[in-house]
mmCIF file of C-alpha atoms (C1' of nucleotides) in Angstrom:
data_model
loop_
_atom_site.group_PDB
_atom_site.id
_atom_site.type_symbol
_atom_site.label_atom_id
_atom_site.label_comp_id
_atom_site.label_asym_id
_atom_site.label_seq_id
_atom_site.Cartn_x
_atom_site.Cartn_y
_atom_site.Cartn_z
ATOM 1 C CA UNK A 1 -38.378 -3.317 11.195
ATOM 2 C CA UNK A 2 -39.799 -1.924 14.640
ATOM 3 C CA UNK A 3 -38.453 1.409 15.183
ATOM 4 C CA UNK A 4 -34.927 1.058 17.429
ATOM 5 C CA UNK A 5 -34.850 -2.705 16.640
ATOM 6 C CA UNK A 6 -32.724 -4.590 14.389
ATOM 7 C CA UNK A 7 -32.105 -8.414 13.878
ATOM 8 C CA UNK A 8 -28.941 -9.113 14.164
ATOM 9 C CA UNK A 9 -28.105 -12.865 13.317
ATOM 10 C CA UNK A 10 -24.838 -14.487 13.889
ATOM 11 C CA UNK A 11 -23.399 -11.188 15.130
ATOM 12 C CA UNK A 12 -20.990 -10.079 18.083
ATOM 13 C CA UNK A 13 -21.397 -6.767 18.568
ATOM 14 C CA UNK A 14 -18.375 -6.643 20.942
ATOM 15 C CA UNK A 15 -15.903 -9.024 18.775
ATOM 16 C CA UNK A 16 -16.086 -6.428 16.267
ATOM 17 C CA UNK A 17 -15.665 -3.394 17.289
ATOM 18 C CA UNK A 18 -12.930 -4.136 19.727
ATOM 19 C CA UNK A 19 -11.769 -6.276 16.601
ATOM 20 C CA UNK A 20 -9.488 -3.579 15.728
ATOM 21 C CA UNK A 21 -10.984 -2.185 12.650
ATOM 22 C CA UNK A 22 -12.435 1.255 14.029
ATOM 23 C CA UNK A 23 -11.187 2.962 16.202
ATOM 24 C CA UNK A 24 -13.341 5.333 18.336
ATOM 25 C CA UNK A 25 -16.407 3.779 19.846
ATOM 26 C CA UNK A 26 -16.601 3.386 22.909
ATOM 27 C CA UNK A 27 -18.944 0.976 25.478
ATOM 28 C CA UNK A 28 -20.718 2.212 28.736
ATOM 29 C CA UNK A 29 -22.475 -0.772 30.104
ATOM 30 C CA UNK A 30 -23.254 -2.798 27.563
ATOM 31 C CA UNK A 31 -24.615 -0.031 24.890
ATOM 32 C CA UNK A 32 -21.753 1.159 22.585
ATOM 33 C CA UNK A 33 -21.342 4.897 20.984
ATOM 34 C CA UNK A 34 -20.233 6.403 18.033
ATOM 35 C CA UNK A 35 -20.465 8.336 14.472
ATOM 36 C CA UNK A 36 -22.154 6.229 11.813
ATOM 37 C CA UNK A 37 -20.187 8.734 9.523
ATOM 38 C CA UNK A 38 -21.308 11.951 10.769
ATOM 39 C CA UNK A 39 -23.916 10.782 12.332
ATOM 40 C CA UNK A 40 -24.623 9.552 15.885
ATOM 41 C CA UNK A 41 -26.036 6.211 16.483
ATOM 42 C CA UNK A 42 -26.787 4.384 20.136
ATOM 43 C CA UNK A 43 -25.936 0.809 19.742
ATOM 44 C CA UNK A 44 -27.107 -2.117 22.471
ATOM 45 C CA UNK A 45 -27.206 -5.811 21.734
ATOM 46 C CA UNK A 46 -29.940 -8.229 22.648
ATOM 47 C CA UNK A 47 -29.344 -12.081 21.529
ATOM 48 C CA UNK A 48 -30.022 -12.302 18.351
ATOM 49 C CA UNK A 49 -31.417 -7.995 17.523
ATOM 50 C CA UNK A 50 -30.135 -4.851 18.034
ATOM 51 C CA UNK A 51 -31.625 -1.864 20.065
ATOM 52 C CA UNK A 52 -30.149 0.556 17.913
ATOM 53 C CA UNK A 53 -30.962 4.786 18.056
ATOM 54 C CA UNK A 54 -34.894 4.872 16.597
ATOM 55 C CA UNK A 55 -34.446 5.851 13.026
ATOM 56 C CA UNK A 56 -30.556 4.677 12.145
ATOM 57 C CA UNK A 57 -31.839 0.727 11.495
ATOM 58 C CA UNK A 58 -30.550 0.925 7.344
ATOM 59 C CA UNK A 59 -27.730 2.856 8.499
ATOM 60 C CA UNK A 60 -26.274 0.241 11.482
ATOM 61 C CA UNK A 61 -27.541 -3.182 9.670
ATOM 62 C CA UNK A 62 -25.365 -1.564 6.180
ATOM 63 C CA UNK A 63 -22.733 -0.561 8.396
ATOM 64 C CA UNK A 64 -21.858 -3.781 10.242
ATOM 65 C CA UNK A 65 -23.013 -5.595 7.658
ATOM 66 C CA UNK A 66 -25.383 -7.524 8.567
ATOM 67 C CA UNK A 67 -26.695 -8.180 5.531
ATOM 68 C CA UNK A 68 -23.274 -10.699 4.815
ATOM 69 C CA UNK A 69 -24.830 -14.491 5.200
ATOM 70 C CA UNK A 70 -21.735 -15.546 8.057
ATOM 71 C CA UNK A 71 -22.460 -19.105 7.871
ATOM 72 C CA UNK A 72 -22.512 -19.470 4.133
ATOM 73 C CA UNK A 73 -19.187 -17.190 4.471
ATOM 74 C CA UNK A 74 -17.763 -19.745 7.119
ATOM 75 C CA UNK A 75 -18.286 -23.140 4.954
ATOM 76 C CA UNK A 76 -15.651 -21.368 2.443
ATOM 77 C CA UNK A 77 -13.210 -21.951 5.970
ATOM 78 C CA UNK A 78 -9.857 -23.690 5.703
ATOM 79 C CA UNK A 79 -10.574 -26.337 8.095
ATOM 80 C CA UNK A 80 -6.854 -26.307 9.175
ATOM 81 C CA UNK A 81 -7.180 -25.687 13.759
ATOM 82 C CA UNK A 82 -5.905 -22.764 13.892
ATOM 83 C CA UNK A 83 -8.683 -21.335 11.415
ATOM 84 C CA UNK A 84 -11.099 -23.488 13.803
ATOM 85 C CA UNK A 85 -9.492 -22.505 16.905
ATOM 86 C CA UNK A 86 -10.013 -18.561 15.646
ATOM 87 C CA UNK A 87 -13.622 -19.115 14.312
ATOM 88 C CA UNK A 88 -14.190 -20.422 17.821
ATOM 89 C CA UNK A 89 -13.036 -17.780 19.846
ATOM 90 C CA UNK A 90 -14.765 -15.289 17.677
ATOM 91 C CA UNK A 91 -17.462 -16.317 15.600
ATOM 92 C CA UNK A 92 -20.127 -13.213 15.153
ATOM 93 C CA UNK A 93 -16.979 -10.779 14.146
ATOM 94 C CA UNK A 94 -18.308 -9.360 10.881
ATOM 95 C CA UNK A 95 -16.291 -7.213 8.540
ATOM 96 C CA UNK A 96 -17.495 -3.866 9.067
ATOM 97 C CA UNK A 97 -18.193 -1.292 5.974
ATOM 98 C CA UNK A 98 -16.289 2.045 6.139
ATOM 99 C CA UNK A 99 -16.071 5.301 4.962
ATOM 100 C CA UNK A 100 -13.971 4.943 2.553
ATOM 101 C CA UNK A 101 -11.660 8.386 3.633
ATOM 102 C CA UNK A 102 -11.898 8.062 7.684
ATOM 103 C CA UNK A 103 -10.768 3.991 6.696
ATOM 104 C CA UNK A 104 -7.633 5.287 4.706
ATOM 105 C CA UNK A 105 -6.555 7.926 6.790
ATOM 106 C CA UNK A 106 -7.009 5.577 9.817
ATOM 107 C CA UNK A 107 -5.266 2.621 8.320
ATOM 108 C CA UNK A 108 -1.944 5.850 7.417
ATOM 109 C CA UNK A 109 -1.000 6.702 10.968
ATOM 110 C CA UNK A 110 -1.750 2.489 12.067
ATOM 111 C CA UNK A 111 1.816 2.187 10.774
ATOM 112 C CA UNK A 112 3.609 0.304 13.809
ATOM 113 C CA UNK A 113 1.391 1.246 16.274
ATOM 114 C CA UNK A 114 -0.326 -0.562 19.025
ATOM 115 C CA UNK A 115 -4.311 -1.039 18.467
ATOM 116 C CA UNK A 116 -4.470 1.793 21.636
ATOM 117 C CA UNK A 117 -2.173 3.914 20.325
ATOM 118 C CA UNK A 118 -4.508 4.287 16.654
ATOM 119 C CA UNK A 119 -7.177 5.066 18.743
ATOM 120 C CA UNK A 120 -5.950 7.680 20.393
ATOM 121 C CA UNK A 121 -5.054 9.199 17.553
ATOM 122 C CA UNK A 122 -7.865 8.487 15.661
ATOM 123 C CA UNK A 123 -9.590 10.137 18.717
ATOM 124 C CA UNK A 124 -7.289 13.199 18.617
ATOM 125 C CA UNK A 125 -7.711 14.111 15.194
ATOM 126 C CA UNK A 126 -11.264 14.083 16.090
ATOM 127 C CA UNK A 127 -11.146 15.980 19.245
ATOM 128 C CA UNK A 128 -8.439 18.432 17.279
ATOM 129 C CA UNK A 129 -9.548 19.130 13.568
ATOM 130 C CA UNK A 130 -13.619 16.921 13.121
ATOM 131 C CA UNK A 131 -16.526 19.053 13.507
ATOM 132 C CA UNK A 132 -19.006 18.728 16.577
ATOM 133 C CA UNK A 133 -22.159 16.265 16.878
ATOM 134 C CA UNK A 134 -25.397 16.963 18.640
ATOM 135 C CA UNK A 135 -25.909 14.073 20.609
ATOM 136 C CA UNK A 136 -22.329 12.847 20.571
ATOM 137 C CA UNK A 137 -19.086 13.086 22.937
ATOM 138 C CA UNK A 138 -16.876 11.875 19.571
ATOM 139 C CA UNK A 139 -16.698 14.612 17.424
ATOM 140 C CA UNK A 140 -16.508 13.396 13.016
ATOM 141 C CA UNK A 141 -13.296 12.104 11.566
ATOM 142 C CA UNK A 142 -11.982 15.661 10.285
ATOM 143 C CA UNK A 143 -12.148 15.493 6.212
ATOM 144 C CA UNK A 144 -8.650 15.665 3.745
ATOM 145 C CA UNK A 145 -9.453 19.197 3.460
ATOM 146 C CA UNK A 146 -9.271 19.530 7.385
ATOM 147 C CA UNK A 147 -6.155 17.771 7.693
ATOM 148 C CA UNK A 148 -4.686 19.590 4.632
ATOM 149 C CA UNK A 149 -5.370 22.347 6.274
ATOM 150 C CA UNK A 150 -4.188 21.332 9.940
ATOM 151 C CA UNK A 151 -0.649 20.994 8.489
ATOM 152 C CA UNK A 152 1.647 18.142 9.315
ATOM 153 C CA UNK A 153 2.787 20.622 12.846
ATOM 154 C CA UNK A 154 -0.536 20.427 14.456
ATOM 155 C CA UNK A 155 -1.442 16.871 13.230
ATOM 156 C CA UNK A 156 2.219 15.644 14.794
ATOM 157 C CA UNK A 157 0.593 17.284 17.727
ATOM 158 C CA UNK A 158 -1.927 14.341 18.182
ATOM 159 C CA UNK A 159 1.186 11.912 18.705
ATOM 160 C CA UNK A 160 1.210 10.528 14.904
ATOM 161 C CA UNK A 161 4.734 11.687 14.683
ATOM 162 C CA UNK A 162 6.654 10.248 10.954
ATOM 163 C CA UNK A 163 3.419 10.152 10.077
ATOM 164 C CA UNK A 164 1.850 13.040 10.039
ATOM 165 C CA UNK A 165 3.889 14.038 6.833
ATOM 166 C CA UNK A 166 2.545 10.679 5.044
ATOM 167 C CA UNK A 167 -1.410 11.696 5.969
ATOM 168 C CA UNK A 168 -1.001 15.581 5.081
ATOM 169 C CA UNK A 169 1.086 14.621 2.177
ATOM 170 C CA UNK A 170 -2.130 12.187 0.847
ATOM 171 C CA UNK A 171 -4.717 14.718 2.856
ATOM 172 C CA UNK A 172 -3.545 17.046 0.258
ATOM 173 C CA UNK A 173 -3.446 14.788 -2.710
ATOM 174 C CA UNK A 174 -7.093 13.641 -2.367
ATOM 175 C CA UNK A 175 -8.513 16.605 -1.143
ATOM 176 C CA UNK A 176 -6.465 18.365 -4.776
ATOM 177 C CA UNK A 177 -8.044 15.726 -7.047
ATOM 178 C CA UNK A 178 -5.208 14.217 -7.197
ATOM 179 C CA UNK A 179 -6.187 10.538 -6.751
ATOM 180 C CA UNK A 180 -10.736 9.396 -6.466
ATOM 181 C CA UNK A 181 -11.778 7.558 -3.570
ATOM 182 C CA UNK A 182 -14.685 6.790 -5.616
ATOM 183 C CA UNK A 183 -13.888 6.219 -8.221
ATOM 184 C CA UNK A 184 -11.747 3.006 -6.588
ATOM 185 C CA UNK A 185 -14.668 1.528 -6.032
ATOM 186 C CA UNK A 186 -15.093 0.651 -10.431
ATOM 187 C CA UNK A 187 -11.475 -0.956 -10.350
ATOM 188 C CA UNK A 188 -10.236 -4.449 -9.777
ATOM 189 C CA UNK A 189 -8.602 -5.040 -6.925
ATOM 190 C CA UNK A 190 -5.502 -5.288 -8.737
ATOM 191 C CA UNK A 191 -5.500 -1.577 -10.092
ATOM 192 C CA UNK A 192 -7.341 -0.976 -6.848
ATOM 193 C CA UNK A 193 -4.519 -1.632 -5.095
ATOM 194 C CA UNK A 194 -2.030 -0.387 -7.228
ATOM 195 C CA UNK A 195 -3.791 3.113 -6.732
ATOM 196 C CA UNK A 196 -3.707 3.468 -3.109
ATOM 197 C CA UNK A 197 0.016 2.413 -2.986
ATOM 198 C CA UNK A 198 1.081 5.744 -4.752
ATOM 199 C CA UNK A 199 -0.513 7.209 -1.650
ATOM 200 C CA UNK A 200 2.452 8.167 0.843
ATOM 201 C CA UNK A 201 2.495 5.947 3.588
ATOM 202 C CA UNK A 202 0.579 3.369 1.989
ATOM 203 C CA UNK A 203 1.636 0.480 0.657
ATOM 204 C CA UNK A 204 0.583 -3.522 0.299
ATOM 205 C CA UNK A 205 -0.639 -3.704 4.173
ATOM 206 C CA UNK A 206 -2.632 -0.549 4.303
ATOM 207 C CA UNK A 207 -3.841 -0.312 0.872
ATOM 208 C CA UNK A 208 -4.964 -4.301 1.480
ATOM 209 C CA UNK A 209 -7.255 -2.647 4.708
ATOM 210 C CA UNK A 210 -8.827 -0.219 3.044
ATOM 211 C CA UNK A 211 -9.628 -2.638 -0.002
ATOM 212 C CA UNK A 212 -11.066 -4.948 3.351
ATOM 213 C CA UNK A 213 -12.480 -2.554 5.332
ATOM 214 C CA UNK A 214 -14.129 0.409 3.343
ATOM 215 C CA UNK A 215 -14.488 -0.843 -0.398
ATOM 216 C CA UNK A 216 -16.058 -4.656 0.515
ATOM 217 C CA UNK A 217 -12.835 -6.789 -1.328
ATOM 218 C CA UNK A 218 -13.658 -9.612 0.889
ATOM 219 C CA UNK A 219 -10.874 -12.068 -0.297
ATOM 220 C CA UNK A 220 -7.743 -9.768 0.814
ATOM 221 C CA UNK A 221 -5.737 -9.982 3.264
ATOM 222 C CA UNK A 222 -3.641 -7.324 5.018
ATOM 223 C CA UNK A 223 -0.153 -8.611 6.496
ATOM 224 C CA UNK A 224 0.776 -7.829 9.742
ATOM 225 C CA UNK A 225 3.060 -9.205 12.255
ATOM 226 C CA UNK A 226 0.491 -10.694 13.694
ATOM 227 C CA UNK A 227 -0.826 -12.411 10.546
ATOM 228 C CA UNK A 228 2.540 -13.419 9.294
ATOM 229 C CA UNK A 229 3.319 -14.755 12.548
ATOM 230 C CA UNK A 230 -0.318 -16.897 12.256
ATOM 231 C CA UNK A 231 0.717 -18.059 8.699
ATOM 232 C CA UNK A 232 3.788 -18.895 9.514
ATOM 233 C CA UNK A 233 2.528 -20.972 12.499
ATOM 234 C CA UNK A 234 0.221 -22.990 9.215
ATOM 235 C CA UNK A 235 2.863 -22.581 7.130
ATOM 236 C CA UNK A 236 4.954 -24.893 9.602
ATOM 237 C CA UNK A 237 7.437 -23.219 9.916
ATOM 238 C CA UNK A 238 10.501 -23.734 7.210
ATOM 239 C CA UNK A 239 11.621 -19.680 5.425
ATOM 240 C CA UNK A 240 8.416 -18.111 4.828
ATOM 241 C CA UNK A 241 9.106 -14.633 3.355
ATOM 242 C CA UNK A 242 6.872 -11.925 3.059
ATOM 243 C CA UNK A 243 5.663 -13.374 -0.259
ATOM 244 C CA UNK A 244 5.849 -16.702 0.442
ATOM 245 C CA UNK A 245 3.831 -15.302 3.399
ATOM 246 C CA UNK A 246 1.461 -13.011 0.342
ATOM 247 C CA UNK A 247 0.650 -16.055 -2.023
ATOM 248 C CA UNK A 248 -0.089 -19.113 0.900
ATOM 249 C CA UNK A 249 -2.910 -15.920 2.187
ATOM 250 C CA UNK A 250 -4.560 -15.813 -1.742
ATOM 251 C CA UNK A 251 -4.821 -19.282 -2.474
ATOM 252 C CA UNK A 252 -4.847 -21.321 1.114
ATOM 253 C CA UNK A 253 -7.720 -19.153 2.914
ATOM 254 C CA UNK A 254 -10.485 -19.691 0.378
ATOM 255 C CA UNK A 255 -12.861 -17.029 -1.175
ATOM 256 C CA UNK A 256 -13.423 -14.629 2.057
ATOM 257 C CA UNK A 257 -9.578 -15.165 3.080
ATOM 258 C CA UNK A 258 -10.119 -11.460 4.467
ATOM 259 C CA UNK A 259 -12.756 -12.759 6.738
ATOM 260 C CA UNK A 260 -10.431 -15.541 7.861
ATOM 261 C CA UNK A 261 -7.536 -12.971 8.711
ATOM 262 C CA UNK A 262 -9.916 -11.061 10.823
ATOM 263 C CA UNK A 263 -10.626 -13.968 12.893
ATOM 264 C CA UNK A 264 -6.996 -15.177 12.968
ATOM 265 C CA UNK A 265 -6.056 -11.796 13.605
ATOM 266 C CA UNK A 266 -8.270 -11.135 16.670
ATOM 267 C CA UNK A 267 -7.927 -14.334 17.705
ATOM 268 C CA UNK A 268 -4.203 -14.058 18.484
ATOM 269 C CA UNK A 269 -4.086 -11.025 19.552
ATOM 270 C CA UNK A 270 -7.119 -11.433 22.644
ATOM 271 C CA UNK A 271 -5.262 -14.506 23.453
ATOM 272 C CA UNK A 272 -1.924 -12.861 22.757
ATOM 273 C CA UNK A 273 -0.527 -17.158 22.366
ATOM 274 C CA UNK A 274 -0.629 -18.208 19.576
ATOM 275 C CA UNK A 275 -2.449 -21.718 18.842
ATOM 276 C CA UNK A 276 -0.539 -24.654 19.274
ATOM 277 C CA UNK A 277 0.485 -26.781 16.259
ATOM 278 C "C1'" DA B 1 16.891 0.364 29.941
ATOM 279 C "C1'" DC B 2 14.888 -2.572 26.495
ATOM 280 C "C1'" DC B 3 11.308 -4.264 23.528
ATOM 281 C "C1'" DC B 4 7.774 -4.351 20.279
ATOM 282 C "C1'" DA B 5 3.502 -2.170 17.862
ATOM 283 C "C1'" DG B 6 -2.388 -3.965 12.013
ATOM 284 C "C1'" DG B 7 4.413 -0.638 7.730
ATOM 285 C "C1'" DG B 8 6.429 1.973 4.478
ATOM 286 C "C1'" DG B 9 10.698 3.704 2.140
ATOM 287 C "C1'" DC B 10 14.510 3.414 0.097
ATOM 288 C "C1'" DA B 11 19.279 2.855 -0.488
ATOM 289 C "C1'" DA B 12 22.836 -1.462 -0.820
ATOM 290 C "C1'" DG B 13 23.943 -5.997 -1.787
ATOM 291 C "C1'" DC C 1 15.319 -10.534 -5.997
ATOM 292 C "C1'" DT C 2 16.838 -10.257 -0.368
ATOM 293 C "C1'" DT C 3 17.977 -7.157 4.144
ATOM 294 C "C1'" DG C 4 19.124 -3.020 6.632
ATOM 295 C "C1'" DC C 5 18.133 1.171 7.651
ATOM 296 C "C1'" DC C 6 15.220 5.140 9.418
ATOM 297 C "C1'" DC C 7 11.385 7.417 10.254
ATOM 298 C "C1'" DA C 8 8.729 8.961 15.622
ATOM 299 C "C1'" DT C 9 5.620 7.787 19.770
ATOM 300 C "C1'" DG C 10 3.215 5.127 23.774
ATOM 301 C "C1'" DG C 11 2.931 1.148 27.152
ATOM 302 C "C1'" DG C 12 4.871 -2.987 28.813
#
DNA sequence: ACCCAGGGGCAAG
DNA sequence: CTTGCCCATGGG
């Protein structure tokens, strides 16, 4: 691999970073700057290659999951009109491999917030409680100890509202060993879900976000208001309870249902109009 | 002024 | 098993 060059077939950097998975990258022209963990990285896509900060090639490859065989994953997608439209629109989005705590904490703050607000809170938390990194405008995501030490009132000043208590309590549990985020990687998905749902502010939806984005459970589907709408459309009217929607997502979206979900989500969000039946 | 946002938790029916 | 309500904030 040439220094600073990373092969990136079947990849769309911009859409991946704008698809509501991570919230701390910023673009100047076509050059994206951010942190992968605590490593400052600059990334620019030129066709099927990425120009990256020299020395970060492997890190970038792993973070953006450039080893996922996208054509094979697409082959498992269902063939309905909704999914086809989403794929046409969003081809090249990859499900990023995120740091566990950063992902968990960020999605605890995400409840009943728009993507733009999640980004604001994330950047505020980083600015207030993260560590400065040479070569990066954005600070690291504060670890559990830093969030726990900050206390709920300080967290609320970052615009978290009622989410401040949940984030603080969860941070205390993580810091004090009440839960082991690394150990969850070794659990079967149902057990892992159960473990995550013990945490304050974590229910099925956020647990599924964390499992998909930080534990590489690519079959898991977080059902938010957008996905619920799309899946209701796929179901074709009638009464569709949350339980029915979950069931549908598990059984009808294939073995990479989490990938399908990510495409449906981003397509619905950017088109602002649900695909016609 | 009103409405909604990548929800969760708990009480009540 | 469902439905209703509250939590609190920012942006359209």
